[in-house]
Tab-separated table of C-alpha atoms in Angstrom:
chain	number	residue	atom	x	y	z
J	1	UNK	CA	-29.370	-1.713	10.142
J	2	UNK	CA	-27.577	-4.472	8.150
J	3	UNK	CA	-24.410	-5.111	7.498
J	4	UNK	CA	-21.971	-6.332	4.125
J	5	UNK	CA	-23.674	-9.778	3.274
J	6	UNK	CA	-21.241	-12.270	1.611
J	7	UNK	CA	-21.601	-15.763	0.039
J	8	UNK	CA	-20.541	-18.369	-0.007
J	9	UNK	CA	-18.698	-18.670	3.357
J	10	UNK	CA	-16.280	-21.593	2.487
J	11	UNK	CA	-15.486	-23.293	-1.241
J	12	UNK	CA	-12.677	-25.931	-2.112
J	13	UNK	CA	-12.306	-26.186	-5.341
J	14	UNK	CA	-9.696	-27.943	-7.308
J	15	UNK	CA	-7.406	-25.934	-10.135
J	16	UNK	CA	-8.505	-24.785	-13.135
J	17	UNK	CA	-11.933	-25.031	-11.775
J	18	UNK	CA	-14.439	-21.907	-11.768
J	19	UNK	CA	-15.780	-20.395	-8.519
J	20	UNK	CA	-17.902	-17.013	-8.197
J	21	UNK	CA	-18.839	-15.037	-5.150
J	22	UNK	CA	-21.265	-12.785	-4.163
J	23	UNK	CA	-21.465	-9.484	-1.938
J	24	UNK	CA	-24.794	-7.075	-0.742
J	25	UNK	CA	-23.032	-3.948	0.342
J	26	UNK	CA	-25.161	-2.186	3.389
J	27	UNK	CA	-28.057	-0.055	2.084
J	28	UNK	CA	-27.150	3.026	1.043
J	29	UNK	CA	-23.059	1.890	0.598
J	30	UNK	CA	-22.534	3.765	-2.730
J	31	UNK	CA	-19.105	2.162	-3.053
J	32	UNK	CA	-17.868	-1.678	-3.236
J	33	UNK	CA	-14.602	-3.168	-2.660
J	34	UNK	CA	-13.365	-6.533	-2.968
J	35	UNK	CA	-10.404	-7.957	-0.968
J	36	UNK	CA	-8.269	-10.228	-1.647
J	37	UNK	CA	-6.453	-11.417	1.905
J	38	UNK	CA	-4.133	-14.073	2.162
J	39	UNK	CA	-2.929	-15.011	6.138
J	40	UNK	CA	-0.320	-12.843	7.729
J	41	UNK	CA	-0.951	-10.262	4.927
J	42	UNK	CA	-2.688	-7.316	4.885
J	43	UNK	CA	-6.193	-6.891	2.004
J	44	UNK	CA	-5.225	-6.906	-1.201
J	45	UNK	CA	-8.074	-4.419	-3.377
J	46	UNK	CA	-8.734	-6.376	-5.873
J	47	UNK	CA	-11.094	-3.731	-8.031
J	48	UNK	CA	-13.762	-0.790	-6.446
J	49	UNK	CA	-16.636	-0.322	-7.532
J	50	UNK	CA	-18.364	3.801	-7.175
J	51	UNK	CA	-22.436	2.913	-8.131
J	52	UNK	CA	-21.911	0.320	-11.065
J	53	UNK	CA	-18.781	2.516	-12.140
J	54	UNK	CA	-15.215	0.618	-11.945
J	55	UNK	CA	-12.764	3.253	-10.207
J	56	UNK	CA	-9.763	0.803	-9.215
J	57	UNK	CA	-8.972	-2.501	-11.167
J	58	UNK	CA	-5.673	-2.494	-11.250
J	59	UNK	CA	-4.557	-4.953	-9.086
J	60	UNK	CA	-7.094	-7.337	-9.830
J	61	UNK	CA	-5.856	-10.090	-12.672
J	62	UNK	CA	-8.203	-9.968	-15.705
J	63	UNK	CA	-6.584	-13.237	-17.375
J	64	UNK	CA	-8.549	-14.634	-14.452
J	65	UNK	CA	-10.740	-12.633	-12.257
J	66	UNK	CA	-13.580	-10.638	-13.207
J	67	UNK	CA	-16.485	-9.047	-11.552
J	68	UNK	CA	-19.552	-6.595	-12.042
J	69	UNK	CA	-22.202	-4.592	-9.995
J	70	UNK	CA	-25.098	-4.198	-12.645
J	71	UNK	CA	-27.598	-1.723	-10.851
J	72	UNK	CA	-24.869	-0.739	-8.636
J	73	UNK	CA	-26.132	-2.812	-5.328
J	74	UNK	CA	-24.761	-5.808	-4.897
J	75	UNK	CA	-22.320	-7.179	-7.202
J	76	UNK	CA	-20.520	-10.570	-7.970
J	77	UNK	CA	-16.487	-11.566	-8.114
J	78	UNK	CA	-15.847	-14.583	-10.385
J	79	UNK	CA	-12.172	-16.567	-11.082
J	80	UNK	CA	-11.492	-18.532	-14.310
J	81	UNK	CA	-9.319	-20.741	-14.167
J	82	UNK	CA	-8.418	-21.028	-10.815
J	83	UNK	CA	-5.092	-21.388	-9.443
J	84	UNK	CA	-3.783	-22.839	-6.393
J	85	UNK	CA	-2.456	-19.088	-4.828
J	86	UNK	CA	-5.922	-18.046	-5.473
J	87	UNK	CA	-6.444	-20.170	-2.073
J	88	UNK	CA	-7.053	-17.060	0.126
J	89	UNK	CA	-10.296	-15.469	1.721
J	90	UNK	CA	-12.450	-12.750	-0.177
J	91	UNK	CA	-13.079	-10.100	1.607
J	92	UNK	CA	-16.426	-7.126	0.261
J	93	UNK	CA	-16.485	-4.288	1.437
J	94	UNK	CA	-18.998	-0.981	1.181
J	95	UNK	CA	-18.928	2.681	1.550
J	96	UNK	CA	-20.988	5.759	2.170
J	97	UNK	CA	-18.204	7.526	-0.309
J	98	UNK	CA	-15.048	7.126	-2.387
J	99	UNK	CA	-12.305	5.730	-1.258
J	100	UNK	CA	-10.282	9.198	-2.265
J	101	UNK	CA	-12.432	11.111	0.615
J	102	UNK	CA	-12.623	9.658	4.012
J	103	UNK	CA	-15.285	7.397	3.844
J	104	UNK	CA	-14.927	4.472	6.290
J	105	UNK	CA	-15.394	0.695	4.792
J	106	UNK	CA	-17.233	-1.512	6.843
J	107	UNK	CA	-16.320	-5.558	5.763
J	108	UNK	CA	-18.936	-8.415	5.306
J	109	UNK	CA	-17.620	-11.626	6.871
J	110	UNK	CA	-15.662	-12.999	3.771
J	111	UNK	CA	-15.346	-15.952	1.875
J	112	UNK	CA	-12.523	-18.134	1.871
J	113	UNK	CA	-11.628	-20.710	-1.100
J	114	UNK	CA	-9.295	-23.453	-0.924
J	115	UNK	CA	-8.220	-24.507	-4.642
J	116	UNK	CA	-6.713	-27.603	-4.317
B	1	UNK	CA	4.858	3.194	-3.620
B	2	UNK	CA	3.028	4.155	-1.590
B	3	UNK	CA	3.508	2.107	2.006
B	4	UNK	CA	1.836	1.691	5.323
B	5	UNK	CA	4.336	-0.449	8.167
B	6	UNK	CA	3.008	-2.067	11.307
B	7	UNK	CA	6.034	-4.495	13.173
B	8	UNK	CA	4.564	-7.728	12.823
B	9	UNK	CA	4.637	-8.538	16.303
B	10	UNK	CA	3.881	-11.070	18.760
B	11	UNK	CA	2.891	-8.257	20.341
B	12	UNK	CA	2.547	-9.817	24.282
B	13	UNK	CA	1.047	-7.309	27.223
B	14	UNK	CA	-0.381	-8.252	30.554
B	15	UNK	CA	-3.954	-7.971	32.056
B	16	UNK	CA	-5.392	-4.407	32.654
B	17	UNK	CA	-1.409	-3.160	31.158
B	18	UNK	CA	-1.443	-0.466	28.183
B	19	UNK	CA	-0.947	-1.586	24.992
B	20	UNK	CA	0.452	0.362	22.533
B	21	UNK	CA	0.327	-0.092	18.342
B	22	UNK	CA	2.451	1.802	15.741
B	23	UNK	CA	1.962	2.296	11.886
B	24	UNK	CA	4.103	4.519	10.227
B	25	UNK	CA	3.304	5.928	5.912
B	26	UNK	CA	4.931	6.913	3.306
B	27	UNK	CA	2.141	8.883	1.928
B	28	UNK	CA	2.670	12.855	3.347
B	29	UNK	CA	-0.744	13.954	1.522
B	30	UNK	CA	-2.797	11.489	3.478
B	31	UNK	CA	-5.323	12.408	4.598
B	32	UNK	CA	-7.327	10.183	6.814
B	33	UNK	CA	-6.003	6.829	9.408
B	34	UNK	CA	-8.436	3.618	10.564
B	35	UNK	CA	-7.504	1.474	13.531
B	36	UNK	CA	-9.406	-2.096	12.221
B	37	UNK	CA	-9.129	-5.453	14.969
B	38	UNK	CA	-9.148	-9.103	13.205
B	39	UNK	CA	-9.783	-11.595	15.074
B	40	UNK	CA	-8.463	-15.245	13.725
B	41	UNK	CA	-11.013	-16.230	11.089
B	42	UNK	CA	-12.780	-13.195	10.932
B	43	UNK	CA	-12.860	-10.283	8.676
B	44	UNK	CA	-11.486	-7.059	9.740
B	45	UNK	CA	-14.016	-4.845	11.793
B	46	UNK	CA	-13.124	-0.846	12.449
B	47	UNK	CA	-12.210	0.183	15.443
B	48	UNK	CA	-11.209	4.075	15.662
B	49	UNK	CA	-10.839	6.709	12.536
B	50	UNK	CA	-8.376	10.118	12.824
B	51	UNK	CA	-8.062	12.571	10.404
B	52	UNK	CA	-6.674	15.193	11.792
B	53	UNK	CA	-3.618	15.866	14.748
B	54	UNK	CA	-3.972	15.067	17.909
B	55	UNK	CA	-5.455	12.187	20.162
B	56	UNK	CA	-9.207	11.305	20.053
B	57	UNK	CA	-9.956	8.758	22.512
B	58	UNK	CA	-13.376	5.874	22.654
B	59	UNK	CA	-13.510	3.741	25.619
B	60	UNK	CA	-10.108	2.149	26.259
B	61	UNK	CA	-8.899	2.894	23.138
B	62	UNK	CA	-7.011	6.290	22.120
B	63	UNK	CA	-5.745	6.712	18.367
B	64	UNK	CA	-3.138	9.422	18.092
B	65	UNK	CA	-1.987	11.335	14.957
B	66	UNK	CA	1.092	13.027	14.199
B	67	UNK	CA	1.373	13.435	10.774
B	68	UNK	CA	5.051	15.831	10.765
B	69	UNK	CA	6.030	12.304	11.692
B	70	UNK	CA	3.757	10.245	8.961
B	71	UNK	CA	3.024	8.358	12.220
B	72	UNK	CA	-0.250	7.461	13.707
B	73	UNK	CA	-0.440	5.143	17.156
B	74	UNK	CA	-3.608	3.689	18.755
B	75	UNK	CA	-3.500	2.905	22.161
B	76	UNK	CA	-5.621	0.661	24.464
B	77	UNK	CA	-5.695	1.003	27.735
B	78	UNK	CA	-6.998	-2.019	30.270
B	79	UNK	CA	-6.024	-4.608	28.087
B	80	UNK	CA	-8.628	-7.555	28.061
B	81	UNK	CA	-7.637	-10.993	26.380
B	82	UNK	CA	-10.499	-10.475	24.500
B	83	UNK	CA	-8.107	-7.790	22.878
B	84	UNK	CA	-6.055	-10.303	21.843
B	85	UNK	CA	-6.036	-9.835	17.666
B	86	UNK	CA	-4.738	-8.729	14.731
B	87	UNK	CA	-4.788	-4.827	14.490
B	88	UNK	CA	-4.603	-3.449	10.947
B	89	UNK	CA	-3.335	0.011	9.697
B	90	UNK	CA	-5.458	1.960	6.856
B	91	UNK	CA	-3.798	4.737	5.303
B	92	UNK	CA	-6.135	7.117	3.525
B	93	UNK	CA	-4.226	8.508	0.495
B	94	UNK	CA	-6.805	8.452	-2.574
B	95	UNK	CA	-7.603	5.218	-2.081
B	96	UNK	CA	-6.747	3.321	1.436
B	97	UNK	CA	-3.304	0.773	1.264
B	98	UNK	CA	-3.368	-1.304	4.169
B	99	UNK	CA	-0.692	-2.096	6.513
B	100	UNK	CA	0.171	-6.341	7.536
B	101	UNK	CA	-1.107	-5.841	10.801
B	102	UNK	CA	0.466	-6.085	14.498
B	103	UNK	CA	-0.225	-9.553	16.643
B	104	UNK	CA	-1.310	-8.762	20.046
B	105	UNK	CA	-1.281	-11.370	22.419
B	106	UNK	CA	-2.871	-10.499	26.045
B	107	UNK	CA	-1.868	-12.509	29.025
B	108	UNK	CA	-4.466	-12.931	31.581
C-alpha cells in the first residue's frame, strides 16, 4: 500500500514570496491533515479536511495561509506572502476517519521550508 | 486548554536496557493514545496505539495506559542504538493533541 506522498521535499524562498505544497493521502483515507512542525516541537495542526470539507482550521493563519482539497483526494497548502517565522517542516497526514474517533494518522515525508 | 506533557530529555539509556518514556495529559475525556517515533530529519512514524487501561505489547514495545492518573507510557525492552529518536505522545480528545517529544539516546 502506497503511503502519503508530498512534494516538494525541500523549498527555499525569500520572505514575501509565495509557495505551495502538495499532498496525496493514502488511498481510501477520508481525512487529511496539514501540520507545521518547528524544530524541537510537536506537530501543530493547521487544517483538517474530512473528504473535501474543512473540519478544523482554527490554527491556520488565514491572512497568509490557504488550503484546499478539491475532489476529496489530494490537497494543496499555500503560503502567500511568506514570513521568516514560516520556516518549518510542513507535514501532511491522513487517516481512515476523523480524529474525533480513534483513527490512526499516517504521515508523509514532509516539506522542509526555509524562508530567507 | 488541552495539554500533553512530556519530558524533553535527552533520556540516555545503555544498549540492552529498558527505556521508559512517560506522558501526561489534561483532558479526562481522552479516548485514544498514540506513540510516534521521529528520527532526525524524518516524519513521525506510528509505533503504538492504546485505547483501554492496562498494557499493550508489540514486540519490544509496551504501551501502558492509566486513565485515572491521566498517564500513558512507552517501554522499550532490549534497547538498540536504532531506537535513538524523539518519541512523540499524541492524545485524541476530539482532536489529536501532541506533546513536544522526548529525545531518547541509546548508548552502545
